[in-house]
N, CA, C and O atoms as CSV, one atom per row, in Angstrom:
chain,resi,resn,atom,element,x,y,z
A,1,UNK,N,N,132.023,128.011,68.551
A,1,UNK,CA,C,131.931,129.382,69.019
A,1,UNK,C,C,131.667,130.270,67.805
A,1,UNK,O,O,132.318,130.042,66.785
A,2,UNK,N,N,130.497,131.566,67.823
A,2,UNK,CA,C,130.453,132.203,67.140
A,2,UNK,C,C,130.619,133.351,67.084
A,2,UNK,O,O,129.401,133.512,67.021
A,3,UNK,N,N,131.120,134.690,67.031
A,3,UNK,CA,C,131.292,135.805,67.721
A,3,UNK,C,C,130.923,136.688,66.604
A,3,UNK,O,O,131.268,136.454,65.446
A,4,UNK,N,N,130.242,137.671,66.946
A,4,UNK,CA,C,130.287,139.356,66.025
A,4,UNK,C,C,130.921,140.710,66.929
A,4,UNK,O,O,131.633,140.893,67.917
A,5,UNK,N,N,130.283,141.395,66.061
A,5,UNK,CA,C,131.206,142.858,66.790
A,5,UNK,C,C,130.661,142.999,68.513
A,5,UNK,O,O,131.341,143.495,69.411
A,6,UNK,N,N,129.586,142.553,68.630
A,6,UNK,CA,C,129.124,142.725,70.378
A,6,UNK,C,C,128.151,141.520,70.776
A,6,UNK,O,O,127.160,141.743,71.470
A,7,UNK,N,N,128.420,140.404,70.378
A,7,UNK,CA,C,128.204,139.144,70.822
A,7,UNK,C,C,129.314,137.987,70.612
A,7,UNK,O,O,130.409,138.028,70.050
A,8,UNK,N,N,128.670,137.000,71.231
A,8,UNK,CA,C,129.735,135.594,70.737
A,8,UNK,C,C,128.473,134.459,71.670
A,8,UNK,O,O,127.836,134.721,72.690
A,9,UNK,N,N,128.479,133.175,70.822
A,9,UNK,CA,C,127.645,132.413,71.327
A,9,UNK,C,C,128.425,131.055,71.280
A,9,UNK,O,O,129.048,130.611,70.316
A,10,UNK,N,N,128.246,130.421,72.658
A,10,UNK,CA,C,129.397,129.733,73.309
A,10,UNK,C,C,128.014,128.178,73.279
A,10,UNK,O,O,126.890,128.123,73.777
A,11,UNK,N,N,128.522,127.518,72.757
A,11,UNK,CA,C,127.912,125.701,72.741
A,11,UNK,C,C,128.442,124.740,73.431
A,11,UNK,O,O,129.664,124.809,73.562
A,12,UNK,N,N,127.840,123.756,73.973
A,12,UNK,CA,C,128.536,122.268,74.762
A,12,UNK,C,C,127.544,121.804,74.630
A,12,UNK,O,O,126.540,122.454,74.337
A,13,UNK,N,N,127.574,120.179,74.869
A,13,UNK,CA,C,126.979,119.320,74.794
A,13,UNK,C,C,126.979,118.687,76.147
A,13,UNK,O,O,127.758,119.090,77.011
A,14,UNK,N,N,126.239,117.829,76.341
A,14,UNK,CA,C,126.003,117.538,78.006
A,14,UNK,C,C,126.802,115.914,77.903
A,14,UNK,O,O,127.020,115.519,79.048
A,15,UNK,N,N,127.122,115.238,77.188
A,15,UNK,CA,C,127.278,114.305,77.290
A,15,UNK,C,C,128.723,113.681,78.253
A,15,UNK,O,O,129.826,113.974,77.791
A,16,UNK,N,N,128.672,112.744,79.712
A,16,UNK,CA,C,130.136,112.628,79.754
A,16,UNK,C,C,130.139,111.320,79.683
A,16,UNK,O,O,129.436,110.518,80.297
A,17,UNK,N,N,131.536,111.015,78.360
A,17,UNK,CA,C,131.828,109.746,78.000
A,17,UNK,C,C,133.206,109.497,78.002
A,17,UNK,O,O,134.164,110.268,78.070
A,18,UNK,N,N,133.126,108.221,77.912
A,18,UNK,CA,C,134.714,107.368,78.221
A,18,UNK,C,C,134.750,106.276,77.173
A,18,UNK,O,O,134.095,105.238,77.263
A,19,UNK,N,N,135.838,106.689,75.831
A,19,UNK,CA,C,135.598,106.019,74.753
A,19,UNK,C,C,133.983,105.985,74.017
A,19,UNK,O,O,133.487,106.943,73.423
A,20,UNK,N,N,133.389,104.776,74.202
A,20,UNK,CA,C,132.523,104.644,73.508
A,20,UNK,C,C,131.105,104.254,74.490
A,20,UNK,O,O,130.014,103.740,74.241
A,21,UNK,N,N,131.679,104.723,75.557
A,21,UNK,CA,C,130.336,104.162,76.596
A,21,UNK,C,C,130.296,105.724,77.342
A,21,UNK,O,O,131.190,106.418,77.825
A,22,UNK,N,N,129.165,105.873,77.225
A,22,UNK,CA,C,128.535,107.183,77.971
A,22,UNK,C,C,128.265,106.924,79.409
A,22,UNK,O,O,127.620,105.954,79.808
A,23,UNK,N,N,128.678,107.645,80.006
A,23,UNK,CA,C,128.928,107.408,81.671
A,23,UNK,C,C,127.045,108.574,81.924
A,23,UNK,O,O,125.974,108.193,82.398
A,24,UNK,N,N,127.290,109.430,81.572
A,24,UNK,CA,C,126.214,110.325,82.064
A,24,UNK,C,C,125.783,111.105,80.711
A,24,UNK,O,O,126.567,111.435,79.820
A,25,UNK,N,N,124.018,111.395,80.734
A,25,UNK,CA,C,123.881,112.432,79.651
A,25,UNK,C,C,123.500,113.707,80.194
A,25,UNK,O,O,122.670,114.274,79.483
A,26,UNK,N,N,123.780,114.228,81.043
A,26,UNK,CA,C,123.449,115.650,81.883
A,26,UNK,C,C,124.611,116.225,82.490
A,26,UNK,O,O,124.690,116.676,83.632
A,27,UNK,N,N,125.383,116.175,81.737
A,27,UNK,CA,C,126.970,117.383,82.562
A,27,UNK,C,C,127.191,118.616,81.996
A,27,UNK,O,O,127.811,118.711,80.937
A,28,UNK,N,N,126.748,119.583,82.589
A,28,UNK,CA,C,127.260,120.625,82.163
A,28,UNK,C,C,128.570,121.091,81.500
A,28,UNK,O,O,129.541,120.430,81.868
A,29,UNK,N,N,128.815,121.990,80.683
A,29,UNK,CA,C,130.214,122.098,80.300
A,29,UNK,C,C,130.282,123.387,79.836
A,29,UNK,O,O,131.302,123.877,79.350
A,30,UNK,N,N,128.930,124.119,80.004
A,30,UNK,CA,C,128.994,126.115,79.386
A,30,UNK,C,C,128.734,126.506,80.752
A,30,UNK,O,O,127.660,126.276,81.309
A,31,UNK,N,N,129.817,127.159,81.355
A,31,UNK,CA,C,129.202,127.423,82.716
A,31,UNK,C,C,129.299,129.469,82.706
A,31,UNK,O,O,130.133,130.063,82.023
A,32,UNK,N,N,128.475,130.041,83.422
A,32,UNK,CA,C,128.326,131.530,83.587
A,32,UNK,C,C,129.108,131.928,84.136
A,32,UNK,O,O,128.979,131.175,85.102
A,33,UNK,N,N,130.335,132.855,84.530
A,33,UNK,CA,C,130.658,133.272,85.608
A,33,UNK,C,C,130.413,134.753,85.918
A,33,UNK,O,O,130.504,135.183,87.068
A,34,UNK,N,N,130.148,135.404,85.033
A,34,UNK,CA,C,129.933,136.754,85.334
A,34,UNK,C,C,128.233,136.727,83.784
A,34,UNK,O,O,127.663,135.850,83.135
A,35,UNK,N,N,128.143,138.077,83.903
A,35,UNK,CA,C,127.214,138.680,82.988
A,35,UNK,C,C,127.723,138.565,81.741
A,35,UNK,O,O,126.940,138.222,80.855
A,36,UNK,N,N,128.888,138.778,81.459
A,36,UNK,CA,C,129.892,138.572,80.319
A,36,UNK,C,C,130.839,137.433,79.964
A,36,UNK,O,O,131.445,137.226,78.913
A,37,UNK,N,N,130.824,136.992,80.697
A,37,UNK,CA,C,132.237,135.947,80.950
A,37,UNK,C,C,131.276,134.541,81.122
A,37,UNK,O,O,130.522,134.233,82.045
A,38,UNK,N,N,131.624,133.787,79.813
A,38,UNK,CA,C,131.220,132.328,80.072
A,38,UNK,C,C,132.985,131.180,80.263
A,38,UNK,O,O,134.087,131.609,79.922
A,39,UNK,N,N,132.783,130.017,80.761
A,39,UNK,CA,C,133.886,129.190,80.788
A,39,UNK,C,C,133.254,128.188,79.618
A,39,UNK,O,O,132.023,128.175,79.627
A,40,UNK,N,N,133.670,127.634,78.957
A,40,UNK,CA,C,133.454,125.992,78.219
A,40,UNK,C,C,134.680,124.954,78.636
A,40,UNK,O,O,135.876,124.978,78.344
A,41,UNK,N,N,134.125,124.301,79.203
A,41,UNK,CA,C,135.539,123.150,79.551
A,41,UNK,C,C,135.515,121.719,78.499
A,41,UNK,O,O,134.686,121.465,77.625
A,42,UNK,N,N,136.526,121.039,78.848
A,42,UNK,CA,C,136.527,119.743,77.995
A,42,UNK,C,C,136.906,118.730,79.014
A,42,UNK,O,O,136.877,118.995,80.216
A,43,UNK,N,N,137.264,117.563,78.541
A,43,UNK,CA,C,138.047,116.927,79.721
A,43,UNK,C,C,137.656,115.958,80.973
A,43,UNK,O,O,136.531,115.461,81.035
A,44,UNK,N,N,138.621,115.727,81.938
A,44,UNK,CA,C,138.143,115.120,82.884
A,44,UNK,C,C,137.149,116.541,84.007
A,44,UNK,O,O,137.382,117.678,84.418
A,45,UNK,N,N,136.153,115.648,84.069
A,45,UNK,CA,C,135.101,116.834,84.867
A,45,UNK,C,C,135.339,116.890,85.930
A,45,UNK,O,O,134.626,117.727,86.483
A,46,UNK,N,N,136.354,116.174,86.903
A,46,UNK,CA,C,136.156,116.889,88.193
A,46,UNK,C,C,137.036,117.636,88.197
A,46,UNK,O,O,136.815,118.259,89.235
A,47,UNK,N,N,137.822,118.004,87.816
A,47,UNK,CA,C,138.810,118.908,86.844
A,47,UNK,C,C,137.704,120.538,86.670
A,47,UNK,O,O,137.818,121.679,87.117
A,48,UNK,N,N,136.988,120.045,86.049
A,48,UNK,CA,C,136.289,121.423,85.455
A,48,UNK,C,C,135.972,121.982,86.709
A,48,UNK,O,O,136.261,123.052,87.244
A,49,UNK,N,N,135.210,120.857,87.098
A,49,UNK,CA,C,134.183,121.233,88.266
A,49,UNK,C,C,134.726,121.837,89.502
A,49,UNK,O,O,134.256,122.789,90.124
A,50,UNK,N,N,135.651,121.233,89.734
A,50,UNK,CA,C,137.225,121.891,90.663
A,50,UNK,C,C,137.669,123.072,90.394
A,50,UNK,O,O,138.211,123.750,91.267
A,51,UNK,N,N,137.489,123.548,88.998
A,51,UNK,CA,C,137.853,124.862,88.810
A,51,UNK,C,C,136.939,125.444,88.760
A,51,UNK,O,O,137.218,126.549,89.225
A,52,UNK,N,N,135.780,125.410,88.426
A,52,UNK,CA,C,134.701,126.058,88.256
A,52,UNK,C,C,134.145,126.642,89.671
A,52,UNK,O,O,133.343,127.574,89.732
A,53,UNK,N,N,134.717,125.918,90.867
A,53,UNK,CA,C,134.227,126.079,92.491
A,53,UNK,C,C,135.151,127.129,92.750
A,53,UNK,O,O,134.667,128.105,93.324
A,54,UNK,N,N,136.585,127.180,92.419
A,54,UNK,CA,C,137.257,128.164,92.806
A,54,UNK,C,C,137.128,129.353,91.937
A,54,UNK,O,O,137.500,130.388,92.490
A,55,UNK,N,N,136.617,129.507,90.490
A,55,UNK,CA,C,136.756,130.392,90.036
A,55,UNK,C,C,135.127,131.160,90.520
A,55,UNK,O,O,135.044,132.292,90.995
A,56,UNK,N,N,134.414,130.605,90.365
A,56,UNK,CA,C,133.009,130.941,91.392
A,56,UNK,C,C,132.963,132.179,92.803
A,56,UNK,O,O,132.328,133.160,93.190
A,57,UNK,N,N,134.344,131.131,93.246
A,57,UNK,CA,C,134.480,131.784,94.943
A,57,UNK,C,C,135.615,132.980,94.529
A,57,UNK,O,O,135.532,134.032,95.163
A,58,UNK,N,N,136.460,132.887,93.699
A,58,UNK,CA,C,136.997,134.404,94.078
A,58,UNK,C,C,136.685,135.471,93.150
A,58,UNK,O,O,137.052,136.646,93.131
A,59,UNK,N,N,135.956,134.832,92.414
A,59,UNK,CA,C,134.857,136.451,91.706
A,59,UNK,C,C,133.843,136.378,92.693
A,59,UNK,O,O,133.233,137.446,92.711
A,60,UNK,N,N,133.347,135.458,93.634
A,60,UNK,CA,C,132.260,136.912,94.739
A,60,UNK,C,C,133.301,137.313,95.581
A,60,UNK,O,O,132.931,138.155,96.399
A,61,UNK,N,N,134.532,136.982,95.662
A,61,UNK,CA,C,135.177,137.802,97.018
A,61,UNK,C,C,135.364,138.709,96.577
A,61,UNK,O,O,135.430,139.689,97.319
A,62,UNK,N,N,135.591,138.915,94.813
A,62,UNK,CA,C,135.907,140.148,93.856
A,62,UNK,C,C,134.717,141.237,94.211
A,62,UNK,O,O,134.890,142.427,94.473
A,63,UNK,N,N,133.890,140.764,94.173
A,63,UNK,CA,C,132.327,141.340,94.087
A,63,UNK,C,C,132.158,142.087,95.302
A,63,UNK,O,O,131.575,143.163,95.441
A,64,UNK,N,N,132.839,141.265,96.312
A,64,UNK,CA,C,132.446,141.875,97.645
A,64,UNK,C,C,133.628,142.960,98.335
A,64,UNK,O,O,133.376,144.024,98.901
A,65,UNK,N,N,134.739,142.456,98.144
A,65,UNK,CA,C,135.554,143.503,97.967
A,65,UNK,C,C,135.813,144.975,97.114
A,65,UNK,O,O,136.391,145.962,97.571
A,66,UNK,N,N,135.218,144.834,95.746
A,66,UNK,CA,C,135.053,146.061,95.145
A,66,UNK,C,C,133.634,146.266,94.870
A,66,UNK,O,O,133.114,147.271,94.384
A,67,UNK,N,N,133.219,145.458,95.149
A,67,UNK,CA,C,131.548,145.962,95.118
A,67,UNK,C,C,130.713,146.299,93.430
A,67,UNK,O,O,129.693,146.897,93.087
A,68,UNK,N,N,132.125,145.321,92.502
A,68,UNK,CA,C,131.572,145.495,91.521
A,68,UNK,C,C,131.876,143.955,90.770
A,68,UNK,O,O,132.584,143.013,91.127
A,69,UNK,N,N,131.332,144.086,90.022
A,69,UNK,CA,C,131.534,142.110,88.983
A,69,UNK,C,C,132.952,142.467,88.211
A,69,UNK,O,O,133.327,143.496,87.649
A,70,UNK,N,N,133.584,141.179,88.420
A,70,UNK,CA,C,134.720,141.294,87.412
A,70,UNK,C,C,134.726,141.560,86.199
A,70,UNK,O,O,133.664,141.341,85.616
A,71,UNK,N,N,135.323,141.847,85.775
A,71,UNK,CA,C,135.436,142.257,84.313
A,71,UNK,C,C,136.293,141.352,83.811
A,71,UNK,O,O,137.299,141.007,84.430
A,72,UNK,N,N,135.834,140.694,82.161
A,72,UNK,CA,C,136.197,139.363,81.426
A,72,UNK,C,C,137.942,139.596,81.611
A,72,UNK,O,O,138.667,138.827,82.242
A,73,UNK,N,N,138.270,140.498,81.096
A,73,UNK,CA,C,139.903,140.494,81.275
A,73,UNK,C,C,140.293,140.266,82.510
A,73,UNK,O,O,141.271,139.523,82.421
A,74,UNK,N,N,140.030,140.534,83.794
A,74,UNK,CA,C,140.284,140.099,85.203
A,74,UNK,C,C,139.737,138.965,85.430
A,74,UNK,O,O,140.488,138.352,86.189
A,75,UNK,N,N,138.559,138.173,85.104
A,75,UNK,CA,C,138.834,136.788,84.995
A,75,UNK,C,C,139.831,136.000,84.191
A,75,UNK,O,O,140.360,134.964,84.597
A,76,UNK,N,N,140.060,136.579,82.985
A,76,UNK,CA,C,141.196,135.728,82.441
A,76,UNK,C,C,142.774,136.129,82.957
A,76,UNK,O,O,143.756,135.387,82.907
A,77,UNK,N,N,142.727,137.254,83.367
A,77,UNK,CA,C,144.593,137.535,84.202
A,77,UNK,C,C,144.510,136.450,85.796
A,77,UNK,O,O,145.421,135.863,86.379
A,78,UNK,N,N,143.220,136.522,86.069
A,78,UNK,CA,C,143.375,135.832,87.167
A,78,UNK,C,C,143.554,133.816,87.290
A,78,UNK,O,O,144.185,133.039,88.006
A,79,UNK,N,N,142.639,133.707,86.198
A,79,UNK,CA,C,143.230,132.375,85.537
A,79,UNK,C,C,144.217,131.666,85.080
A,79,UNK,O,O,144.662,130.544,85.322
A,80,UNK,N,N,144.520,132.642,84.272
A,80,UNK,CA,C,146.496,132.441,83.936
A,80,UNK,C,C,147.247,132.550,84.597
A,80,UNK,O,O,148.356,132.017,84.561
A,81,UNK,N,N,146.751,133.393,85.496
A,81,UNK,CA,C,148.029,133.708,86.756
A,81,UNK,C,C,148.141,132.908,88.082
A,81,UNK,O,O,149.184,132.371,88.455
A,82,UNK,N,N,146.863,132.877,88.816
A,82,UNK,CA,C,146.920,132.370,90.191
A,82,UNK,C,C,146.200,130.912,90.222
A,82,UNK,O,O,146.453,130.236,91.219
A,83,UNK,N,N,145.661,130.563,89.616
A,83,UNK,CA,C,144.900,129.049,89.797
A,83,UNK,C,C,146.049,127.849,89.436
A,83,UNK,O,O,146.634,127.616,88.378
A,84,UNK,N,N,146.114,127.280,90.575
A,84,UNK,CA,C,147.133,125.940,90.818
A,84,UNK,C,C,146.522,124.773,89.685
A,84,UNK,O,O,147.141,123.745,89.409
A,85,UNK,N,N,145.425,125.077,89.199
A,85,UNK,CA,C,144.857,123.768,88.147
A,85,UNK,C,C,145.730,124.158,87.009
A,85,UNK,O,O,146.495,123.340,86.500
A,86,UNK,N,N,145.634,125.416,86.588
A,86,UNK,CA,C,146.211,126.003,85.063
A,86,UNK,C,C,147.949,126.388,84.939
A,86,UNK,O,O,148.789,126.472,84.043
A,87,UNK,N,N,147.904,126.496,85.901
A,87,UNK,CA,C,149.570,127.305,86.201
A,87,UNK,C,C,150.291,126.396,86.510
A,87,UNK,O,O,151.336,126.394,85.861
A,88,UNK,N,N,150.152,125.242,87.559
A,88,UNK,CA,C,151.331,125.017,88.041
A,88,UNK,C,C,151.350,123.026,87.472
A,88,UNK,O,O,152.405,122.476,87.155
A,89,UNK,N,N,150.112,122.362,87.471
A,89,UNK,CA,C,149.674,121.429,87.551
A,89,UNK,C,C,150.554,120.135,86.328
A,89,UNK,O,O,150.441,120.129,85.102
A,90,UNK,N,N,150.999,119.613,86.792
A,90,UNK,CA,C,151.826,119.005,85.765
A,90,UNK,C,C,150.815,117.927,84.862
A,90,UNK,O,O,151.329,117.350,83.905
A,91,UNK,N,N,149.124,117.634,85.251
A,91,UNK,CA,C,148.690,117.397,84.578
A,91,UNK,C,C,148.376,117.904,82.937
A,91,UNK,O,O,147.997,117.330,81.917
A,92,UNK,N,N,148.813,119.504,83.351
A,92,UNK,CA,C,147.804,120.056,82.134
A,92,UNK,C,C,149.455,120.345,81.432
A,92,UNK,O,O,149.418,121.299,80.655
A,93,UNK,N,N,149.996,120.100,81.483
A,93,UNK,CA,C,151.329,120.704,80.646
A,93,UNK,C,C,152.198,119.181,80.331
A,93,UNK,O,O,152.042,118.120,80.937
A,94,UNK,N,N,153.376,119.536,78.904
A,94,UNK,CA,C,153.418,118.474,77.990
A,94,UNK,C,C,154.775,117.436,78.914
A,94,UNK,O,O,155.152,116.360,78.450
C-alpha cells in the first residue's frame, strides 16, 4: 500500500495457493466498493468472497435508502460493527 496526502494505491496479486501448489491464477483480491473505498483481502477466499457479497448488498441498500454512496468511514463502522464474519466468528479471533 502506498498513500499521499489525497491518494493511496492498493495492490494484490491474483494468485490462489495452498502451500506450494497453485490451485488458481485469476482470483481477485482488490475489490471496489464504493468510489473511495477499496477492500484487499488475504486468506481463505470463500471467506472474502462471503464478505465481499454482503458488504456489496448493504452499501446499495445504503445507496438506496439515502440516496447517496457510503462514505469510507461508514463502510468501516459498519464492518467492525455488524458483519458476523469480523465480529463474532470464532474463526477470525485467537
Amino acid at each position: 500500500i502506498t498513500a499521499g496526502e489525497d491518494f493511496c494505491v492498493v495492490a494484490g496479486d491474483t494468485r490462489m495457493s495452498k502451500g506450494y501448489s497453485i490451485s488458481c491464477r485469476n482470483v481477485l483480491k482488490v475489490y471496489q466498493l464504493t468510489s473511495k473505498c477499496v477492500m484487499s483481502t488475504g486468506g481463505m477466499q470463500a471467506d472474502a468472497k462471503t464478505l465481499r457479497k454482503v458488504l456489496d448488498h448493504k452499501i446499495v441498500q445504503y445507496k438506496h435508502k439515502g440516496e447517496k454512496e457510503m462514505s469510507t468511514t461508514a463502510v468501516t463502522q459498519m464492518l467492525s460493527t455488524t458483519h458476523p464474519i469480523t465480529s463474532a466468528s470464532s474463526r477470525f479471533t485467537p
